[in-house]
PDB file of C-alpha atoms in Angstrom:
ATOM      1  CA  UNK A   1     -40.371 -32.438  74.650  1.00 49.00           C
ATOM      2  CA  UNK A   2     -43.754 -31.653  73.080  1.00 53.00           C
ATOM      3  CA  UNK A   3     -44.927 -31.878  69.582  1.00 54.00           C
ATOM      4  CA  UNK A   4     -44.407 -27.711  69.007  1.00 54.00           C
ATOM      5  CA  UNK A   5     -40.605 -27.307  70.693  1.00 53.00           C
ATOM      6  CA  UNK A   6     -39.685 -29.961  68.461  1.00 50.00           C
ATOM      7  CA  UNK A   7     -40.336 -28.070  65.293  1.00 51.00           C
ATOM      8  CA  UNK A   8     -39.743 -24.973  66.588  1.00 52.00           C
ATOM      9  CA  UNK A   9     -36.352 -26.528  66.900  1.00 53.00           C
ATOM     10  CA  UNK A  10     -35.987 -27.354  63.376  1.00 52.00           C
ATOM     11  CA  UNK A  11     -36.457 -23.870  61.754  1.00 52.00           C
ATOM     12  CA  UNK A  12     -33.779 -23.628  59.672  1.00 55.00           C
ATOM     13  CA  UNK A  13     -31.761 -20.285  58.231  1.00 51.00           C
ATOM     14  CA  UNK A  14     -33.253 -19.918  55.534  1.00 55.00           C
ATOM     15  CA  UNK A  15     -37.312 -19.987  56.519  1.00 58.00           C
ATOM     16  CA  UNK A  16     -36.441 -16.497  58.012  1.00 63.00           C
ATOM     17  CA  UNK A  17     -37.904 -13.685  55.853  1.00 70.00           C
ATOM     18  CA  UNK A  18     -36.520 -10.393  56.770  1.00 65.00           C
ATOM     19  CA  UNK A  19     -38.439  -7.078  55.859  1.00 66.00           C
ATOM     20  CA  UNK A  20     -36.943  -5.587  52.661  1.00 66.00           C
ATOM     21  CA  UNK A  21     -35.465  -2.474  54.545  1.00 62.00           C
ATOM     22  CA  UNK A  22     -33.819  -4.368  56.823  1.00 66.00           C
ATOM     23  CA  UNK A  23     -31.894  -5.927  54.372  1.00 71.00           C
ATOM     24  CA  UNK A  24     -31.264  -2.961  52.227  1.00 68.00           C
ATOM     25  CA  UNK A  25     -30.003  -1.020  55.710  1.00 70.00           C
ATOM     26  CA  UNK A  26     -27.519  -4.690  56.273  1.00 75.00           C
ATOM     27  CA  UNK A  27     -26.341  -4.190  52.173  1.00 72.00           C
ATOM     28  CA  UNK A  28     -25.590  -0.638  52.441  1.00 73.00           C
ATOM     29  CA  UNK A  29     -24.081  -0.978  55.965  1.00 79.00           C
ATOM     30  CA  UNK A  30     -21.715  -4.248  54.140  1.00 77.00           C
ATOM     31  CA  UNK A  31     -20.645  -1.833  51.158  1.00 77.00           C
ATOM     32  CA  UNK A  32     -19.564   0.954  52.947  1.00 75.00           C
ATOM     33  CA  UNK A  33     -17.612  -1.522  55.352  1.00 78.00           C
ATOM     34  CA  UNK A  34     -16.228  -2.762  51.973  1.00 78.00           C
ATOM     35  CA  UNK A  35     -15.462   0.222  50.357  1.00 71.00           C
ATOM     36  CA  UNK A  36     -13.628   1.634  53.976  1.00 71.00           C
ATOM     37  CA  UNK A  37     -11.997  -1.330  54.159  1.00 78.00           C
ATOM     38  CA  UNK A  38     -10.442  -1.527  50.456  1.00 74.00           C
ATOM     39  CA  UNK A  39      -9.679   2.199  50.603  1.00 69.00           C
ATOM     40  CA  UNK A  40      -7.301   1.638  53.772  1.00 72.00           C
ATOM     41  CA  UNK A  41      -5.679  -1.167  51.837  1.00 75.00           C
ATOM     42  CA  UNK A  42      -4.998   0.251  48.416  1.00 66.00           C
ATOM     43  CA  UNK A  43      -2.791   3.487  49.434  1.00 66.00           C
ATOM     44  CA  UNK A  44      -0.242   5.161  46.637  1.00 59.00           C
ATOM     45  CA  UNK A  45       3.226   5.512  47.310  1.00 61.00           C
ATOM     46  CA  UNK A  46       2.996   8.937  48.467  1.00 58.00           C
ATOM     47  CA  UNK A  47       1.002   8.000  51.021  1.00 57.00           C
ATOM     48  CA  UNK A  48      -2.692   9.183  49.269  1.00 60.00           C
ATOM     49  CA  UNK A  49      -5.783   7.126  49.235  1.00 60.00           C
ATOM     50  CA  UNK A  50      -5.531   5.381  45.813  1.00 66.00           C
ATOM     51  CA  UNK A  51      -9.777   5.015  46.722  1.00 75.00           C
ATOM     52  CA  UNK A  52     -11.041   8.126  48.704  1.00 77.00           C
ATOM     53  CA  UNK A  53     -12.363   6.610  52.037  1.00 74.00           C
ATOM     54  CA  UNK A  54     -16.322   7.433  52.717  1.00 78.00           C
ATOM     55  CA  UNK A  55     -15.099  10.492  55.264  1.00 80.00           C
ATOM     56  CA  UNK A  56     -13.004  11.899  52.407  1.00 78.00           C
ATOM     57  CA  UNK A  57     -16.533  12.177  50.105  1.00 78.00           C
ATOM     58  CA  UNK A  58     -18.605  13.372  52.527  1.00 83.00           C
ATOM     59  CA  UNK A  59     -15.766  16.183  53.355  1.00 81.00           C
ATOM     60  CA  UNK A  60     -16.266  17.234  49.674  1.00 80.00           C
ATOM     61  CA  UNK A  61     -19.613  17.305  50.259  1.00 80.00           C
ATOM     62  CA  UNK A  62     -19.005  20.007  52.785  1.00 80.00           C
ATOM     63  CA  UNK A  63     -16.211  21.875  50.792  1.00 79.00           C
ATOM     64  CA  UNK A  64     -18.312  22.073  47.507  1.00 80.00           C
ATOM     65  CA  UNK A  65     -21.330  23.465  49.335  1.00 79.00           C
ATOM     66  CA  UNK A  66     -24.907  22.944  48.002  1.00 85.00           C
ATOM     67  CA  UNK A  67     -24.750  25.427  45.684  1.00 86.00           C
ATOM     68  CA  UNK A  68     -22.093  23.572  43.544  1.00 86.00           C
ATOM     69  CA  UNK A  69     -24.212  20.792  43.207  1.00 86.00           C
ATOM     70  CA  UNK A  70     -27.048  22.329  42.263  1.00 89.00           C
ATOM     71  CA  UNK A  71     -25.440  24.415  39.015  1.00 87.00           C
ATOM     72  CA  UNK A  72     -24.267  21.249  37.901  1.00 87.00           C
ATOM     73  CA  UNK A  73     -27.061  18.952  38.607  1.00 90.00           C
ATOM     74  CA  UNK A  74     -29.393  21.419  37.330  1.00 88.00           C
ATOM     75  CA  UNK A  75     -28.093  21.597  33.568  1.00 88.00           C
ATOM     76  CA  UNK A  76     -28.054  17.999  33.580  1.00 90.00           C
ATOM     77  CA  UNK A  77     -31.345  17.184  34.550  1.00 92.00           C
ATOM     78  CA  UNK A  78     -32.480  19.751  32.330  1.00 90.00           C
ATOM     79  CA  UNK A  79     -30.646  18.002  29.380  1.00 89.00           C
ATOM     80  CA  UNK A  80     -31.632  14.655  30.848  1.00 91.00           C
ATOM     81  CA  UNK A  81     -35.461  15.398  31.034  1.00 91.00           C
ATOM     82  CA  UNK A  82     -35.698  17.027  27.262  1.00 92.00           C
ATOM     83  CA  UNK A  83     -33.496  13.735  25.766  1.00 91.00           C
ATOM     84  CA  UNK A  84     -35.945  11.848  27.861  1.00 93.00           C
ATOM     85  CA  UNK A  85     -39.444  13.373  26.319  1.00 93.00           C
ATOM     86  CA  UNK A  86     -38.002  13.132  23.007  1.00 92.00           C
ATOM     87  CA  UNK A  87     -36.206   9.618  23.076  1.00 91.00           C
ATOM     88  CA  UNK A  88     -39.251   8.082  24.684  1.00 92.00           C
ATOM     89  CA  UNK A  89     -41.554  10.480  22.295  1.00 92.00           C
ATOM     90  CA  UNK A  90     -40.413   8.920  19.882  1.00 92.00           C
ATOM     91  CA  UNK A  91     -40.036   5.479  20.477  1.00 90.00           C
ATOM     92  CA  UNK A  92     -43.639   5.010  21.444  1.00 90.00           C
ATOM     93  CA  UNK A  93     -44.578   6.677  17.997  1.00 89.00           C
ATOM     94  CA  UNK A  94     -42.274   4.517  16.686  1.00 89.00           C
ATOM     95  CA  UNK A  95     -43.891   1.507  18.407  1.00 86.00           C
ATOM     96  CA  UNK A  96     -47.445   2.546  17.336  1.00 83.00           C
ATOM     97  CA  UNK A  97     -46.707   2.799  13.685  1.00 86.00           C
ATOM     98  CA  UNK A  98     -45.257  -0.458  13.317  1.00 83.00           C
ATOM     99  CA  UNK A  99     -48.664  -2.152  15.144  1.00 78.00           C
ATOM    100  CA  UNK A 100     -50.535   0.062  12.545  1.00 78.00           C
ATOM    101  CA  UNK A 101     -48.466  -0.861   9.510  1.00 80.00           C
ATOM    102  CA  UNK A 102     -47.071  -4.108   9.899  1.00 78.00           C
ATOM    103  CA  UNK A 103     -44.069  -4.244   7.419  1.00 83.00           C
ATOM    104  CA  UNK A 104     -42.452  -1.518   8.989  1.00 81.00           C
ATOM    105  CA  UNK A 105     -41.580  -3.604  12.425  1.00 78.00           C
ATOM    106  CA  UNK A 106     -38.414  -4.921  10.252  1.00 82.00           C
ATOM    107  CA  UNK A 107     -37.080  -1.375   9.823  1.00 84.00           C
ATOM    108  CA  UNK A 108     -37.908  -0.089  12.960  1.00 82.00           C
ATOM    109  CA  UNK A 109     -35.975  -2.842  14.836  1.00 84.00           C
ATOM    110  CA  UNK A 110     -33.218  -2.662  12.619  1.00 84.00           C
ATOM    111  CA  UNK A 111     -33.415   1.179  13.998  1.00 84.00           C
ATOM    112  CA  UNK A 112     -33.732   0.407  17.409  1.00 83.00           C
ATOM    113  CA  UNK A 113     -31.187  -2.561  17.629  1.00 85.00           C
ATOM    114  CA  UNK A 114     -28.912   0.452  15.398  1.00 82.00           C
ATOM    115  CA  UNK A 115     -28.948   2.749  18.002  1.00 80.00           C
ATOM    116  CA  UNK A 116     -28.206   0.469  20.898  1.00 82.00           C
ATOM    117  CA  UNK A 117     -25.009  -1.329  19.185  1.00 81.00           C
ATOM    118  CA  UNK A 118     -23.234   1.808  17.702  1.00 79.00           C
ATOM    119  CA  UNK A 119     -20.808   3.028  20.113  1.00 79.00           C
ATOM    120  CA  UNK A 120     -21.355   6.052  21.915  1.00 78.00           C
ATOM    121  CA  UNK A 121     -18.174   7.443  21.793  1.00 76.00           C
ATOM    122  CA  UNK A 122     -18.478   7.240  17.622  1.00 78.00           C
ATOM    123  CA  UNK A 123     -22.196   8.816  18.589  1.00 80.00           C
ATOM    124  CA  UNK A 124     -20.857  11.617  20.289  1.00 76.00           C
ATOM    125  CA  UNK A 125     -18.377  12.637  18.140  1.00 75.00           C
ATOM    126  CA  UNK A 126     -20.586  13.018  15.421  1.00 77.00           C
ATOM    127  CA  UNK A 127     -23.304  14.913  17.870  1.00 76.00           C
ATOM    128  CA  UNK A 128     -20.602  17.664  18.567  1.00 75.00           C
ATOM    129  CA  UNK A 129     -20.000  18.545  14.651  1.00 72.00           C
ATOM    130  CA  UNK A 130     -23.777  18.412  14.146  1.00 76.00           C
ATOM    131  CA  UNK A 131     -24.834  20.848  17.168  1.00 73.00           C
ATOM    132  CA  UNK A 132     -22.257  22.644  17.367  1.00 70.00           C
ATOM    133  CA  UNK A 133     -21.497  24.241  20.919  1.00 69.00           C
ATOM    134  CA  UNK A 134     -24.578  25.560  22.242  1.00 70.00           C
ATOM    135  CA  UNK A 135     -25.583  29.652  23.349  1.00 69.00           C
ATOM    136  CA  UNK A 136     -25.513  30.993  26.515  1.00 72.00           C
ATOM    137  CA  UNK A 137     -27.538  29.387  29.118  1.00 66.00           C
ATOM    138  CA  UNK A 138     -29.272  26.793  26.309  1.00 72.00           C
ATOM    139  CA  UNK A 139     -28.715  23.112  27.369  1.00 75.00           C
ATOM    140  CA  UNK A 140     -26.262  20.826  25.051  1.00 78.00           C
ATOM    141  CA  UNK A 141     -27.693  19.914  21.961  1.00 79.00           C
ATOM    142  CA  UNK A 142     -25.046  16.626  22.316  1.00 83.00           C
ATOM    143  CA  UNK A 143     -26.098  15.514  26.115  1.00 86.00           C
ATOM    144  CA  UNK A 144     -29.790  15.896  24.582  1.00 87.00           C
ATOM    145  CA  UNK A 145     -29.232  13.610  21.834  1.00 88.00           C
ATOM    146  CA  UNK A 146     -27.288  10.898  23.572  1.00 89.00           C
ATOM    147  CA  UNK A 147     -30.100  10.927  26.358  1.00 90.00           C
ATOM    148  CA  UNK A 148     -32.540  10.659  23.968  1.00 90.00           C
ATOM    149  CA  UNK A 149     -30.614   8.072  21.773  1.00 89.00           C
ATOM    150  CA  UNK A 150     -29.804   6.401  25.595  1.00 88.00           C
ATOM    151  CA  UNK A 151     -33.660   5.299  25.901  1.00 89.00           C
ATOM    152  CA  UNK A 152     -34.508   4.606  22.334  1.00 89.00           C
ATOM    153  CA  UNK A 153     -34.300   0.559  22.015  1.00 88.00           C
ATOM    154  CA  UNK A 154     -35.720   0.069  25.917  1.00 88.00           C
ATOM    155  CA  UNK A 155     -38.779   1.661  24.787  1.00 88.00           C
ATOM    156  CA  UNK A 156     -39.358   0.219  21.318  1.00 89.00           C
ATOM    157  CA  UNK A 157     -38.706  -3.060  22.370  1.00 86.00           C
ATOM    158  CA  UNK A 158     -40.820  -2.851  25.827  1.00 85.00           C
ATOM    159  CA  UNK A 159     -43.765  -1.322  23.932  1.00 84.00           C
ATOM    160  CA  UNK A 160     -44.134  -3.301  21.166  1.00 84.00           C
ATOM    161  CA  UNK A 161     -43.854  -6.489  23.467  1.00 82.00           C
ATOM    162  CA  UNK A 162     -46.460  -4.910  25.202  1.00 78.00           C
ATOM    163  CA  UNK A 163     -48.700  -4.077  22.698  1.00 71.00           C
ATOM    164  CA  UNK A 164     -48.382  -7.046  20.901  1.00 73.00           C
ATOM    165  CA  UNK A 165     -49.588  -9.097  24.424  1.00 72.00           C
ATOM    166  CA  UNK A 166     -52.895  -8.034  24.041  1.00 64.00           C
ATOM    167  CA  UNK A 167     -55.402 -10.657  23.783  1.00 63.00           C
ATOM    168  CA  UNK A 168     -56.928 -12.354  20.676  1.00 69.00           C
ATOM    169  CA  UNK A 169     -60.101 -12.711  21.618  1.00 69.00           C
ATOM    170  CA  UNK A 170     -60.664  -9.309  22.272  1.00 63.00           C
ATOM    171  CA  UNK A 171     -58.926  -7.948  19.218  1.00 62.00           C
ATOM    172  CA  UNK A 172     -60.898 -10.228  17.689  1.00 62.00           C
ATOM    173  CA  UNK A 173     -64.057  -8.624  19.466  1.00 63.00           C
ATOM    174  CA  UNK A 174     -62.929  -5.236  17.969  1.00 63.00           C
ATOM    175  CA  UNK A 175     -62.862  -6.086  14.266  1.00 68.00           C
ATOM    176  CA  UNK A 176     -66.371  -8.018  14.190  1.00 66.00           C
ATOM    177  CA  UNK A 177     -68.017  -4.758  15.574  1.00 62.00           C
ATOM    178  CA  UNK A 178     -66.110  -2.843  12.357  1.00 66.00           C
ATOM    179  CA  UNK A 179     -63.196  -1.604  14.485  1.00 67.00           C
ATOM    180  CA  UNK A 180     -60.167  -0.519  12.201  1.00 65.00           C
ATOM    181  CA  UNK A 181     -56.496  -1.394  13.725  1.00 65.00           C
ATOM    182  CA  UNK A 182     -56.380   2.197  14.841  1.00 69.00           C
ATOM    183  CA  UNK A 183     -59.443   1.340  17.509  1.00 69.00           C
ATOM    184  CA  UNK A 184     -57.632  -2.121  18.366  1.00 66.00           C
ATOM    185  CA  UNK A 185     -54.862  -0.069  19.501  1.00 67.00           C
ATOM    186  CA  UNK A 186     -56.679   2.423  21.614  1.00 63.00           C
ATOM    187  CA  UNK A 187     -59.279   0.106  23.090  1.00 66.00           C
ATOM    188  CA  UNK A 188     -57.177  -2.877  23.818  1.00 65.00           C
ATOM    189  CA  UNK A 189     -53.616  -2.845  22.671  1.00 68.00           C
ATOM    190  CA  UNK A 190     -52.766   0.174  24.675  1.00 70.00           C
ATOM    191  CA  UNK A 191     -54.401  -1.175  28.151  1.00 74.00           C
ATOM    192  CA  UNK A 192     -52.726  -4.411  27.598  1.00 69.00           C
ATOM    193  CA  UNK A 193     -49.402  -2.942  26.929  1.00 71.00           C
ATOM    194  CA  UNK A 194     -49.547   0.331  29.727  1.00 78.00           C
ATOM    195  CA  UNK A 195     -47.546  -2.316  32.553  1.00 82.00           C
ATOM    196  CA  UNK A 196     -44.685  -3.133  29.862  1.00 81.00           C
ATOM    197  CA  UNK A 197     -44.601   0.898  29.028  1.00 84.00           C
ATOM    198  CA  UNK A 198     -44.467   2.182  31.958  1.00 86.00           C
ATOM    199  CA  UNK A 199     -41.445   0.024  33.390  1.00 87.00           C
ATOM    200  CA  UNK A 200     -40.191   0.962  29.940  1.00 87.00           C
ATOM    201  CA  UNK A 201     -40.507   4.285  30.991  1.00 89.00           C
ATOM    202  CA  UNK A 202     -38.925   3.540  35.083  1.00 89.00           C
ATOM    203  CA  UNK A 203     -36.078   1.847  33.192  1.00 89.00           C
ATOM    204  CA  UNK A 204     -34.759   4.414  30.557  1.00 90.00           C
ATOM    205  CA  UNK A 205     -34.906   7.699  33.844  1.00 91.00           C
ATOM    206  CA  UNK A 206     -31.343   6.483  35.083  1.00 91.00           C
ATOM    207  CA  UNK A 207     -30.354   5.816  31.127  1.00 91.00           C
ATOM    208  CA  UNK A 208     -31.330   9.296  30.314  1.00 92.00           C
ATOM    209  CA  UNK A 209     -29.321  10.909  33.313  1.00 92.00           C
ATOM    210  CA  UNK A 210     -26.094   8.774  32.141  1.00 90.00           C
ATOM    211  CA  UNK A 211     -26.676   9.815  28.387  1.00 88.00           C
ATOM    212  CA  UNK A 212     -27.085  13.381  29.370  1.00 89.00           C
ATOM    213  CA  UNK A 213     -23.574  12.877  31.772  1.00 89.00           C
ATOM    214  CA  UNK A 214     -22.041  11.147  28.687  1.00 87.00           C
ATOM    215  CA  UNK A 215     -23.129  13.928  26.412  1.00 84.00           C
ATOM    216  CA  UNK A 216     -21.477  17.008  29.013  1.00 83.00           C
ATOM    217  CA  UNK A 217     -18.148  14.859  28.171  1.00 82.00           C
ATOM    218  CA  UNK A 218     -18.439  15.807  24.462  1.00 79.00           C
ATOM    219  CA  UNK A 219     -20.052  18.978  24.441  1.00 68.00           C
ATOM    220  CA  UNK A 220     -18.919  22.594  25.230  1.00 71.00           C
ATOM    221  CA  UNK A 221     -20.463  23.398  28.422  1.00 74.00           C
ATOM    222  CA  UNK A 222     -20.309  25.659  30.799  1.00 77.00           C
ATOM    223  CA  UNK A 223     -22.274  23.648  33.363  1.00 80.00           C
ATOM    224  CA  UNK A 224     -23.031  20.079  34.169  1.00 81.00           C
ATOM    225  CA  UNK A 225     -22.104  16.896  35.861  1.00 85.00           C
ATOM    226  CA  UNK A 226     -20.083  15.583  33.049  1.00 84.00           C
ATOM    227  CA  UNK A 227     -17.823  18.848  33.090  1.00 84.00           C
ATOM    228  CA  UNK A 228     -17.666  19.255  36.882  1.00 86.00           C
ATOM    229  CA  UNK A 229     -16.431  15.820  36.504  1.00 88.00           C
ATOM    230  CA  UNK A 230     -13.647  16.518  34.149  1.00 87.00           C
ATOM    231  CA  UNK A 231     -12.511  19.754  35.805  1.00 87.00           C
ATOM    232  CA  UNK A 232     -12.460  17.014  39.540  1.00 84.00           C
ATOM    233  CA  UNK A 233     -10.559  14.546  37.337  1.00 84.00           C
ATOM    234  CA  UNK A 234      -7.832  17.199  35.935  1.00 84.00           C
ATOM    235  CA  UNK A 235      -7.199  18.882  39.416  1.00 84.00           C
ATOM    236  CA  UNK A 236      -6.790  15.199  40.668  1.00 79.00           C
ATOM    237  CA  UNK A 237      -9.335  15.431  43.403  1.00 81.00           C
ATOM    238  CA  UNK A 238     -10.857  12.240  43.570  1.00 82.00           C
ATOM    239  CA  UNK A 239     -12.820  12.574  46.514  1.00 84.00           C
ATOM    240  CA  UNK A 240     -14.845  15.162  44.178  1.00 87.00           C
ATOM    241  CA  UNK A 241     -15.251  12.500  41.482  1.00 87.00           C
ATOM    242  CA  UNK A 242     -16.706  10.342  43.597  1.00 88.00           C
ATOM    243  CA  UNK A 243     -19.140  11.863  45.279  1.00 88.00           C
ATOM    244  CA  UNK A 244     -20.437  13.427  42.142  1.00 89.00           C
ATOM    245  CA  UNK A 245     -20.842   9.427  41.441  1.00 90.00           C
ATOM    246  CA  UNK A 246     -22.506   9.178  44.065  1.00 88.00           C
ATOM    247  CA  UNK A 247     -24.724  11.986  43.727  1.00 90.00           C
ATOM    248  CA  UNK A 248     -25.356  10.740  40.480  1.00 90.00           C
ATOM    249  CA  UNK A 249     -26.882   7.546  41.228  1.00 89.00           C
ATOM    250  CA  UNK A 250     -28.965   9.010  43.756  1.00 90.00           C
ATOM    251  CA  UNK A 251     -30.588  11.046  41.671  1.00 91.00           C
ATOM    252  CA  UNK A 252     -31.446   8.233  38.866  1.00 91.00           C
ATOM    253  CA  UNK A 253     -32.203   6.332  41.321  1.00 90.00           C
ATOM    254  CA  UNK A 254     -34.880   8.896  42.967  1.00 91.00           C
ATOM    255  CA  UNK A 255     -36.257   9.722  39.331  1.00 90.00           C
ATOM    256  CA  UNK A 256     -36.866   5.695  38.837  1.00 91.00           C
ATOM    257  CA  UNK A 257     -38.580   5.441  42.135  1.00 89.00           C
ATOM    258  CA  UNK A 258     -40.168   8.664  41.108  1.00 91.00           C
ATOM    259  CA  UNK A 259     -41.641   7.326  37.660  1.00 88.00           C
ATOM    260  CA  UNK A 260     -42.222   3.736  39.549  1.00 85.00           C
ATOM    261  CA  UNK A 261     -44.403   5.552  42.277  1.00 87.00           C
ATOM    262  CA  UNK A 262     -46.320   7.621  39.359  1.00 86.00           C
ATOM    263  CA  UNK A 263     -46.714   3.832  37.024  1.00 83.00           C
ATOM    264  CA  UNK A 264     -48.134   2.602  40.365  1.00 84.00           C
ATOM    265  CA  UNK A 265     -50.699   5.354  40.611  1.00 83.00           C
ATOM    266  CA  UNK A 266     -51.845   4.259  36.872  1.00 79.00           C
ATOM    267  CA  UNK A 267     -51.835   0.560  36.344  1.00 72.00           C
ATOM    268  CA  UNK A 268     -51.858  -1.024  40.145  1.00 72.00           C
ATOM    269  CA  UNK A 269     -52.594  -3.661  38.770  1.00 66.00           C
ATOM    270  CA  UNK A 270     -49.540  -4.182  36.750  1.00 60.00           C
ATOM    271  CA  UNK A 271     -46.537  -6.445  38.799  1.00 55.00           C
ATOM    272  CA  UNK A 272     -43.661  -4.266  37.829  1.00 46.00           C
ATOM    273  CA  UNK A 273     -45.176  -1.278  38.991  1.00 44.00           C
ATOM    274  CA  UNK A 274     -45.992  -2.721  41.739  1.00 42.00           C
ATOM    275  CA  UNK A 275     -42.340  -3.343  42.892  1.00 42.00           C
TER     276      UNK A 275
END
């Protein structure tokens, strides 16, 4: 037996690397195997799927039509993508001032950390009596808020770690050539912190879609993914409910791809964007 047979021999499990769609195609193949399997098991006593098997969703797929999907996913997005400008608007602002004046960072994280432990139930309760239901056609003022509120402490907290990563020296540099802390922040503290941004950024698209969902259960709609949701649950469809779910998570999870592809494009050299 020669010298290469012999450790070709001893390759174990574990030294094989598979390509990362392989093994995303070999997870999605095991959870729809699980989920088929546990819907055939759990079956109510009038003979109904307790769990709608993957044939029952993609029926309601077909019996909803496109169009369904698109008046409801439409309004949400809508409501998703104004709660994200301002929550993230704001946050960064937020961010900024505190590196600018430091004895606000004590305030502002008593903010952030406010927003993230209140519970958004209480949230949205008080949302509805302040915006009231909202005209015609005009997205919820309450799915705009929670979206907004839903990104709030992700961004604060990833920005200011990032800006506060910059480097010494270099900051340092700045202020010996008469730079004010304004100029630190646009020459270095913003380069250095861009990478911890922008996954700030990738992470709060699928929070935004959920706030905006969360909001449609509060508000007085007439459209949306958190009402079409409602009507599925009350008519006891459940196939409907979960393919709206589903539909759900595939759109966060094409608008954090999305944003990942676009914080690729500006900081390559940045790890998480890179991923």
């Amino acid at each position: 037996m020669t010298t290469d047979t012999a450790k070709a021999r001893t390759i174990q499990w574990e030294d094989i690397r598979l390509p990362a769609w392989v093994t995303g195609v070999i997870g999605g193949i095991g959870l729809i195997a699980a989920w088929w399997i546990i819907s055939a098991i759990f079956i109510a006593p009038s003979g109904a799927h307790v769990i709608p098997s993957p044939l029952e969703v993609i029926a309601s797929y077909a019996d909803t039509g496109w169009d369904y999907y698109w008046r409801n996913f439409s309004v949400t997005l809508v409501e998703s993508g104004i709660g994200y400008l301002w929550g993230n608007g704001l946050a960064l602002a937020l961010a900024f001032l505190v590196l600018l004046v430091p004895r606000l960072e004590g305030v502002a994280m008593q903010i952030a950390i406010l927003t993230y432990c209140v519970p958004i139930v209480a949230i949205g309760m008080l949302a509805v009596v302040l915006f009231g239901a909202p005209p015609r056609g005009a997205p919820s003022g309450t799915a705009v808020f929670l979206a907004a509120l839903s990104v709030f402490f992700t961004t604060v907290v990833g920005a200011l770690l990032g800006l506060k990563s910059a480097d010494k020296s270099s900051l340092d540099l700045v202020t010996v050539y008469g730079g004010s802390k304004l100029t630190q922040l646009r020459k270095v503290r913003l380069i250095a912190a861009l990478p911890a941004i922008l996954n700030a950024l990738q992470i709060a698209v699928p929070a935004a879609f959920l706030g905006a969902v969360l909001g449609e259960f509060f508000g007085k709609i007439e459209a949306g993914v958190g009402l079409a949701m409602i009507l599925a649950q009350q008519n006891s469809n459940a196939p409907l409910v979960w393919a709206l779910a589903l539909a759900s998570g595939a759109v966060a999870l094409a608008g954090y791809v999305l944003v990942g592809f676009i914080a690729r494009l500006i900081a390559p050299w940045s790890k998480g964007a890179q991923k």
